[in-house]
mmCIF file of C-alpha atoms in Angstrom:
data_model
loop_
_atom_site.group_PDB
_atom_site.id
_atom_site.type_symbol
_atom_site.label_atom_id
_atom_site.label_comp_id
_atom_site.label_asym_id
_atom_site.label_seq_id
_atom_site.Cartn_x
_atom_site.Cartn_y
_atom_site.Cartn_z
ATOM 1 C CA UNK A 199 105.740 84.882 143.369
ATOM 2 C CA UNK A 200 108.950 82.674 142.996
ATOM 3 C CA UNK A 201 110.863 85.748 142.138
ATOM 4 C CA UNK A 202 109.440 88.034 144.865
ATOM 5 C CA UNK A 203 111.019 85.454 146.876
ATOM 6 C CA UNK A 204 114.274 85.470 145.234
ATOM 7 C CA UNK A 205 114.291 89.042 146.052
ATOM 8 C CA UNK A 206 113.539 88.235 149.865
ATOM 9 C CA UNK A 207 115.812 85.689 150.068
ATOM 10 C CA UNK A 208 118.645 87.685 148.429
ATOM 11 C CA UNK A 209 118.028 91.366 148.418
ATOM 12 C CA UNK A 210 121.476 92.021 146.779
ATOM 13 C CA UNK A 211 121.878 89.842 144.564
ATOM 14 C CA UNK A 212 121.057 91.708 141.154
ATOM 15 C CA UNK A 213 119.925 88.992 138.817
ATOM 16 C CA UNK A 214 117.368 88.297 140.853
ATOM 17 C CA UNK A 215 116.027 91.721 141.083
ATOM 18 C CA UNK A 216 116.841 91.316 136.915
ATOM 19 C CA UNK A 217 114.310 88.510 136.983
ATOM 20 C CA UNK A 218 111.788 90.148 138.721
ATOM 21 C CA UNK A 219 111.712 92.796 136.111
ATOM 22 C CA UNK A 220 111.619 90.413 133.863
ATOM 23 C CA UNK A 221 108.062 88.708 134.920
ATOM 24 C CA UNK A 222 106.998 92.335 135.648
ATOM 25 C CA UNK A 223 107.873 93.232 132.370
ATOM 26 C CA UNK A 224 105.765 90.299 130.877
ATOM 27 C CA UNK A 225 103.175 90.935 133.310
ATOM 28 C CA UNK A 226 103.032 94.320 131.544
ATOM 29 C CA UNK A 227 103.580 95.743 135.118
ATOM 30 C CA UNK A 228 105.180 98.708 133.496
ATOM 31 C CA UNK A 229 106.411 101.114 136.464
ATOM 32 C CA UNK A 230 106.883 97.934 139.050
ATOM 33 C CA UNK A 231 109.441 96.096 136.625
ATOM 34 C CA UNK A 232 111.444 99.610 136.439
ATOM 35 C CA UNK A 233 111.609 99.804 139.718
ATOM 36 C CA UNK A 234 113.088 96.141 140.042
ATOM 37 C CA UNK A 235 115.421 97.028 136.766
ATOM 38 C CA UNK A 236 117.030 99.816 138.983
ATOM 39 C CA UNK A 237 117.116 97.921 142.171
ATOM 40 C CA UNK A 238 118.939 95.162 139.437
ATOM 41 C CA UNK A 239 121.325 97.916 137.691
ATOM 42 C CA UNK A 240 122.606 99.598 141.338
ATOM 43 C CA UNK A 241 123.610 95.999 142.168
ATOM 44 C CA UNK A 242 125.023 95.174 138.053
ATOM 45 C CA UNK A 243 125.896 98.426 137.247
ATOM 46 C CA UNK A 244 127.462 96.947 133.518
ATOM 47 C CA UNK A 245 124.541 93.934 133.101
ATOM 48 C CA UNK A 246 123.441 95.872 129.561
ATOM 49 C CA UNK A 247 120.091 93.516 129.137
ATOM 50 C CA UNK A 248 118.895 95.417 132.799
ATOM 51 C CA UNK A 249 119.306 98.560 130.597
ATOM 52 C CA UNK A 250 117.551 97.309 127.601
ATOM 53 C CA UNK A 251 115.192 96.050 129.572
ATOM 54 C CA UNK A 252 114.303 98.647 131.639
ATOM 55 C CA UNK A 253 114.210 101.160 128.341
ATOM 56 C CA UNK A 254 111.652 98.591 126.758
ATOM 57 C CA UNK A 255 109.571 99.220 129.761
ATOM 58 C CA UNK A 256 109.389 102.727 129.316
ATOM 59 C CA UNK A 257 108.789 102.238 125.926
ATOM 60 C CA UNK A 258 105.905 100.349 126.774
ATOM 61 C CA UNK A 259 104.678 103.535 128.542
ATOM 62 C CA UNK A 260 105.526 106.017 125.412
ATOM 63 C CA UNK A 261 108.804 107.763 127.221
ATOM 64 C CA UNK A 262 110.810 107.488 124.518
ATOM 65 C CA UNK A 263 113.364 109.517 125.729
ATOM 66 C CA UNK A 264 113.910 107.597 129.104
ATOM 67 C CA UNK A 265 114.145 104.664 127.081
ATOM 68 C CA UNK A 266 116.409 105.790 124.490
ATOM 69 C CA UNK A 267 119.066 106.891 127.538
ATOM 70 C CA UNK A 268 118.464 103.284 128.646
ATOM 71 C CA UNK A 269 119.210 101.652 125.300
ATOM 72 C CA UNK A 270 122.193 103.961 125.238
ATOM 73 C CA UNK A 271 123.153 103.187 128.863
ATOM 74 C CA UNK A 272 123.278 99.231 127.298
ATOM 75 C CA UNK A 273 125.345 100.009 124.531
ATOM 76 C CA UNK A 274 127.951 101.681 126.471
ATOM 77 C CA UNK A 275 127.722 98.852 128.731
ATOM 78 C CA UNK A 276 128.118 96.043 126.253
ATOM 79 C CA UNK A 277 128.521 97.703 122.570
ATOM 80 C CA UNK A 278 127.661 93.981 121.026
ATOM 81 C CA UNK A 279 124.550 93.695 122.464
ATOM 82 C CA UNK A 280 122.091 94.423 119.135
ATOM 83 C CA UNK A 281 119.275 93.912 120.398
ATOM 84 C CA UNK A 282 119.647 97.475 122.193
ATOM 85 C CA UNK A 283 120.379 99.115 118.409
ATOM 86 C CA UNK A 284 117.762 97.506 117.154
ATOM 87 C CA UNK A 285 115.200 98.941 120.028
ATOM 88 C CA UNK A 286 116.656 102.078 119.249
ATOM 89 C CA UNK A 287 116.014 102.253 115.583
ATOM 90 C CA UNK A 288 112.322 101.133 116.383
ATOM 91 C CA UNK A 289 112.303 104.365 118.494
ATOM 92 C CA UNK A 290 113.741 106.746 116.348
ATOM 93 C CA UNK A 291 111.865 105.671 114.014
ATOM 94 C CA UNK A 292 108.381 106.253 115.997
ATOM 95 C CA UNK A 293 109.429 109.751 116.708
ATOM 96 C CA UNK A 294 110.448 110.393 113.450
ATOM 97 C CA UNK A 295 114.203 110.605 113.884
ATOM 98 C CA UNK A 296 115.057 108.713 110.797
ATOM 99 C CA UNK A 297 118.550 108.942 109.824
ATOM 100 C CA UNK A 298 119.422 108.238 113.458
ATOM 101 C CA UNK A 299 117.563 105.256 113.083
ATOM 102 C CA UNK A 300 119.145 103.810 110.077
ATOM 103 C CA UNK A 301 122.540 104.074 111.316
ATOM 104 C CA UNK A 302 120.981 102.056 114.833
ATOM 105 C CA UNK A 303 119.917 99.423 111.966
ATOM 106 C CA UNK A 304 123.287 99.497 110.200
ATOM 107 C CA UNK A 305 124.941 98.589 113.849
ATOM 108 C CA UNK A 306 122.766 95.145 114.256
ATOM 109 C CA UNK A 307 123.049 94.531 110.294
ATOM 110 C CA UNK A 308 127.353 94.793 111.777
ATOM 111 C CA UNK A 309 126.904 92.698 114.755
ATOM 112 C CA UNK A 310 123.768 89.977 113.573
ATOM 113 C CA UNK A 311 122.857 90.870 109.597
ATOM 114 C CA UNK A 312 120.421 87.454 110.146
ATOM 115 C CA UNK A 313 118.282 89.368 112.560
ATOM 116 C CA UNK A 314 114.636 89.064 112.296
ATOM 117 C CA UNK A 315 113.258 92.537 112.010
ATOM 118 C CA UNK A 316 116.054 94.735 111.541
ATOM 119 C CA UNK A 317 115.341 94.941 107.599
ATOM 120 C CA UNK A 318 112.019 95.892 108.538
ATOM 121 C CA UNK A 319 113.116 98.868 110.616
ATOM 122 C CA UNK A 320 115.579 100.013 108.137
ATOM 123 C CA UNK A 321 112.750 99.601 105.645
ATOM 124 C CA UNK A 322 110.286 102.198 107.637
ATOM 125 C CA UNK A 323 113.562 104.377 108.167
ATOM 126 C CA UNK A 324 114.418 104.520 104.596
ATOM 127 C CA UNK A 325 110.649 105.216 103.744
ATOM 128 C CA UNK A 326 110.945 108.097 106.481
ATOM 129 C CA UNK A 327 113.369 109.710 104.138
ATOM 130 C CA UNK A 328 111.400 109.392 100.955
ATOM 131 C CA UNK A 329 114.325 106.748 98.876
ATOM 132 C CA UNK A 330 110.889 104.394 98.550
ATOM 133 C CA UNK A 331 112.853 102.153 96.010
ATOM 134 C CA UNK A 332 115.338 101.412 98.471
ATOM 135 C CA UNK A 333 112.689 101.021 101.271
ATOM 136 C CA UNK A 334 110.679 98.420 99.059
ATOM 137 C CA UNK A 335 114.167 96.795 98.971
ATOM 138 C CA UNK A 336 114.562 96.476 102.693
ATOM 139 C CA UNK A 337 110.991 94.816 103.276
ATOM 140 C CA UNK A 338 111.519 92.669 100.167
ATOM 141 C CA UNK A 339 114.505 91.466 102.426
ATOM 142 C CA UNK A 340 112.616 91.325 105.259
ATOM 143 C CA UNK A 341 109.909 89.166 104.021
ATOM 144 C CA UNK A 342 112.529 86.626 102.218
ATOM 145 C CA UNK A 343 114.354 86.366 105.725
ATOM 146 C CA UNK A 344 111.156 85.878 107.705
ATOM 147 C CA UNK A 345 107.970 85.687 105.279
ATOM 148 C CA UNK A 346 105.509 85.396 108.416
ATOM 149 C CA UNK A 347 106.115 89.091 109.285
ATOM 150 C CA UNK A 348 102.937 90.943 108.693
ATOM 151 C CA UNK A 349 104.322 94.068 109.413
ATOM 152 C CA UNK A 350 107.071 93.875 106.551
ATOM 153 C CA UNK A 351 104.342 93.180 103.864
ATOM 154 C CA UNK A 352 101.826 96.076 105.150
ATOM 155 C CA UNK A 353 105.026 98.148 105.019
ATOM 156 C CA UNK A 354 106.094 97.138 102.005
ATOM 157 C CA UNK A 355 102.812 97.249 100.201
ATOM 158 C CA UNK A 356 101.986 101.085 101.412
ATOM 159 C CA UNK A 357 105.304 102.011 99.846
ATOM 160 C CA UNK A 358 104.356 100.663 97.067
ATOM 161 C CA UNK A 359 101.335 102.769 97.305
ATOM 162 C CA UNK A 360 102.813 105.857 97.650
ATOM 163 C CA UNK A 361 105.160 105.356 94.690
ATOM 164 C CA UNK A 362 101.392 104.373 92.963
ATOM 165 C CA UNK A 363 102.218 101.366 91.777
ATOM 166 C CA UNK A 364 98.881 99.607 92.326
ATOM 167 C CA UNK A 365 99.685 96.598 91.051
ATOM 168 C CA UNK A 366 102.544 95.819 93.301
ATOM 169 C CA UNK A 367 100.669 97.200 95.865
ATOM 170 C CA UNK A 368 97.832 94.577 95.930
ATOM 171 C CA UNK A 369 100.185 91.755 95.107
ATOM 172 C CA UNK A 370 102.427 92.780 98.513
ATOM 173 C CA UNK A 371 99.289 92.579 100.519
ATOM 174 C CA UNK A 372 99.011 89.262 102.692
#
């Protein structure tokens, strides 16, 4: 409600349409918090988190393709801003675009090496491509740099699989 009002109160004043999408976005309000992200980028046409944003509500809805313009559209905008690199790796690696997505994890490893899944996603990448040992590598790295990530072990542990190392396999599982 406080940000509906925001938007009342100042109807052109893009960070509050930006904030708006936020909550929506949270909210899991999916099509209402693009709606706000536009009304937020017309008004902050170079603001690249309204573009990341926006692209991770699409992604939400499984349009990978409007979201990877969006990511894209935030890059261009701000080419430091990782966390847009990263979201594209994640979605190039769901549609099975691998190579593309290592070289989106090889930007954030550039710009912030300490971030907390990228490892993962070049992990999954690298797996995508069948180099398993170098895969196994990634999540190893990802579990050392945050161990609570469940998603690095299962990863990790289902490579070892496939390279039938049993053993491993069981030991990686959390």
């Amino acid at each position: 409600p406080s940000f509906l009002k925001a938007v009342d109160l100042q109807p052109n004043f893009g960070l509050a349409w930006f904030n708006l999408g936020n909550a929506l976005l949270e909210d899991k309000q999916w099509s209402e918090a693009i709606e706000a992200y536009g009304q937020a980028s017309s008004l902050i046409p170079d603001h690249a988190a309204t573009y990341n944003n926006c692209g991770n509500a699409f992604t939400s809805q499984q349009c990978y393709a409007e979201a990877l313009e969006l990511y894209e559209a935030a890059v261009t905008c701000d080419p430091t801003f990782c966390e847009a690199y990263f979201n594209q790796a994640v979605i190039y690696n769901l549609t099975g675009r691998f190579l593309q997505a290592i070289e989106a994890c090889h930007h954030v490893l550039q710009l912030r090496p300490e971030h907390p899944k990228v490892m993962n996603a070049l992990g999954v990448a690298l797996a995508g491509i069948k180099h398993h040992v170098a895969a196994i590598d990634a999540f190893e790295k990802a579990v050392a740099q945050t161990p609570d990530q469940d998603e690095a072990w299962s990863n990790m542990a289902g490579t070892y699989e496939i390279l039938q190392k049993h053993t491993d396999a069981v030991r990686r599982c959390r």
